[in-house]
PDB file of C-alpha atoms in Angstrom:
ATOM      1  CA  MET B   1      94.545  82.429 134.176  1.00 48.00           C
ATOM      2  CA  GLY B   2      95.317  79.413 131.902  1.00 53.00           C
ATOM      3  CA  GLY B   3      96.560  76.053 132.861  1.00 55.00           C
ATOM      4  CA  ASP B   4     100.441  75.281 132.943  1.00 56.00           C
ATOM      5  CA  GLN B   5     100.832  74.564 129.456  1.00 57.00           C
ATOM      6  CA  GLN B   6      99.269  77.979 128.657  1.00 57.00           C
ATOM      7  CA  GLN B   7     101.469  80.333 131.370  1.00 63.00           C
ATOM      8  CA  ALA B   8     104.382  79.991 129.467  1.00 65.00           C
ATOM      9  CA  ARG B   9     103.238  80.741 125.815  1.00 72.00           C
ATOM     10  CA  ASP B  10     103.039  83.893 123.564  1.00 86.00           C
ATOM     11  CA  THR B  11     100.284  84.070 121.716  1.00 88.00           C
ATOM     12  CA  VAL B  12     100.966  85.536 118.175  1.00 89.00           C
ATOM     13  CA  ILE B  13      98.429  86.481 115.558  1.00 88.00           C
ATOM     14  CA  VAL B  14      99.216  87.569 111.912  1.00 91.00           C
ATOM     15  CA  GLY B  15      96.622  88.854 109.781  1.00 94.00           C
ATOM     16  CA  TYR B  16      96.537  88.516 106.066  1.00 96.00           C
ATOM     17  CA  THR B  17      94.356  90.582 103.735  1.00 96.00           C
ATOM     18  CA  VAL B  18      93.310  88.479 100.988  1.00 96.00           C
ATOM     19  CA  TYR B  19      92.286  89.442  97.277  1.00 96.00           C
ATOM     20  CA  ALA B  20      90.809  86.441  95.701  1.00 95.00           C
ATOM     21  CA  PRO B  21      89.803  86.154  92.182  1.00 95.00           C
ATOM     22  CA  PRO B  22      86.341  87.603  91.288  1.00 93.00           C
ATOM     23  CA  GLY B  23      83.353  85.451  91.770  1.00 91.00           C
ATOM     24  CA  SER B  24      84.968  83.469  94.461  1.00 93.00           C
ATOM     25  CA  VAL B  25      82.689  82.321  97.319  1.00 94.00           C
ATOM     26  CA  VAL B  26      84.332  83.013 100.637  1.00 93.00           C
ATOM     27  CA  LEU B  27      81.886  82.175 104.121  1.00 94.00           C
ATOM     28  CA  THR B  28      83.102  83.532 107.750  1.00 92.00           C
ATOM     29  CA  THR B  29      82.905  79.855 108.473  1.00 94.00           C
ATOM     30  CA  ASP B  30      85.808  78.732 106.049  1.00 94.00           C
ATOM     31  CA  ARG B  31      89.357  78.031 106.639  1.00 95.00           C
ATOM     32  CA  VAL B  32      92.263  79.173 103.829  1.00 94.00           C
ATOM     33  CA  ARG B  33      95.815  77.792 103.655  1.00 95.00           C
ATOM     34  CA  ILE B  34      98.120  80.925 103.102  1.00 94.00           C
ATOM     35  CA  ARG B  35     101.776  80.253 102.682  1.00 92.00           C
ATOM     36  CA  GLY B  36     101.155  76.605 104.030  1.00 93.00           C
ATOM     37  CA  GLU B  37      99.585  77.527 107.016  1.00 93.00           C
ATOM     38  CA  THR B  38      95.816  77.279 107.939  1.00 94.00           C
ATOM     39  CA  CYS B  39      94.169  80.652 108.502  1.00 95.00           C
ATOM     40  CA  GLU B  40      90.216  81.452 109.777  1.00 95.00           C
ATOM     41  CA  ILE B  41      88.252  84.073 107.916  1.00 95.00           C
ATOM     42  CA  THR B  42      87.609  87.004 110.304  1.00 93.00           C
ATOM     43  CA  GLY B  43      84.925  89.343 109.274  1.00 88.00           C
ATOM     44  CA  PHE B  44      82.767  89.529 106.325  1.00 92.00           C
ATOM     45  CA  PRO B  45      84.149  89.102 102.798  1.00 93.00           C
ATOM     46  CA  GLY B  46      83.767  92.408 100.406  1.00 92.00           C
ATOM     47  CA  ASP B  47      83.119  91.970  96.556  1.00 89.00           C
ATOM     48  CA  TRP B  48      84.452  94.988  94.697  1.00 89.00           C
ATOM     49  CA  GLY B  49      81.520  94.516  92.049  1.00 88.00           C
ATOM     50  CA  GLN B  50      81.577  95.514  88.445  1.00 90.00           C
ATOM     51  CA  SER B  51      83.885  98.651  87.340  1.00 91.00           C
ATOM     52  CA  PRO B  52      81.316 101.004  85.569  1.00 92.00           C
ATOM     53  CA  PHE B  53      84.328 101.757  83.124  1.00 94.00           C
ATOM     54  CA  THR B  54      85.410  98.683  82.048  1.00 93.00           C
ATOM     55  CA  GLY B  55      82.340  96.251  83.285  1.00 92.00           C
ATOM     56  CA  THR B  56      85.047  93.673  84.748  1.00 93.00           C
ATOM     57  CA  ARG B  57      84.836  92.216  88.034  1.00 94.00           C
ATOM     58  CA  GLY B  58      86.627  93.078  91.045  1.00 94.00           C
ATOM     59  CA  PRO B  59      88.418  90.884  93.529  1.00 95.00           C
ATOM     60  CA  VAL B  60      86.626  89.838  96.602  1.00 95.00           C
ATOM     61  CA  GLN B  61      88.444  90.782  99.750  1.00 96.00           C
ATOM     62  CA  PHE B  62      88.491  89.242 103.085  1.00 96.00           C
ATOM     63  CA  ALA B  63      90.821  89.322 106.348  1.00 96.00           C
ATOM     64  CA  ALA B  64      92.128  85.877 107.800  1.00 96.00           C
ATOM     65  CA  ASP B  65      94.176  85.249 110.862  1.00 95.00           C
ATOM     66  CA  ARG B  66      96.430  82.812 112.089  1.00 93.00           C
ATOM     67  CA  VAL B  67      96.971  82.247 115.648  1.00 88.00           C
ATOM     68  CA  THR B  68      99.662  80.351 117.228  1.00 85.00           C
ATOM     69  CA  GLY B  69     100.660  79.888 120.977  1.00 75.00           C
TER      70      GLY B  69
END
């Protein structure tokens, strides 16, 4: 059940949904800085693609988690 140092700790996971600028290259092995904290990418980034109405590209969406404890 963990060592002495882990027994008295609470694990807290903070999750973020990030919308990066169009064309951003985000890999599942990357880390990002959000609000001054280092977070890990979780899951595969999604590209919203191009709008059929305006032709503009949408954001790249991904999830990131910060784990403490």
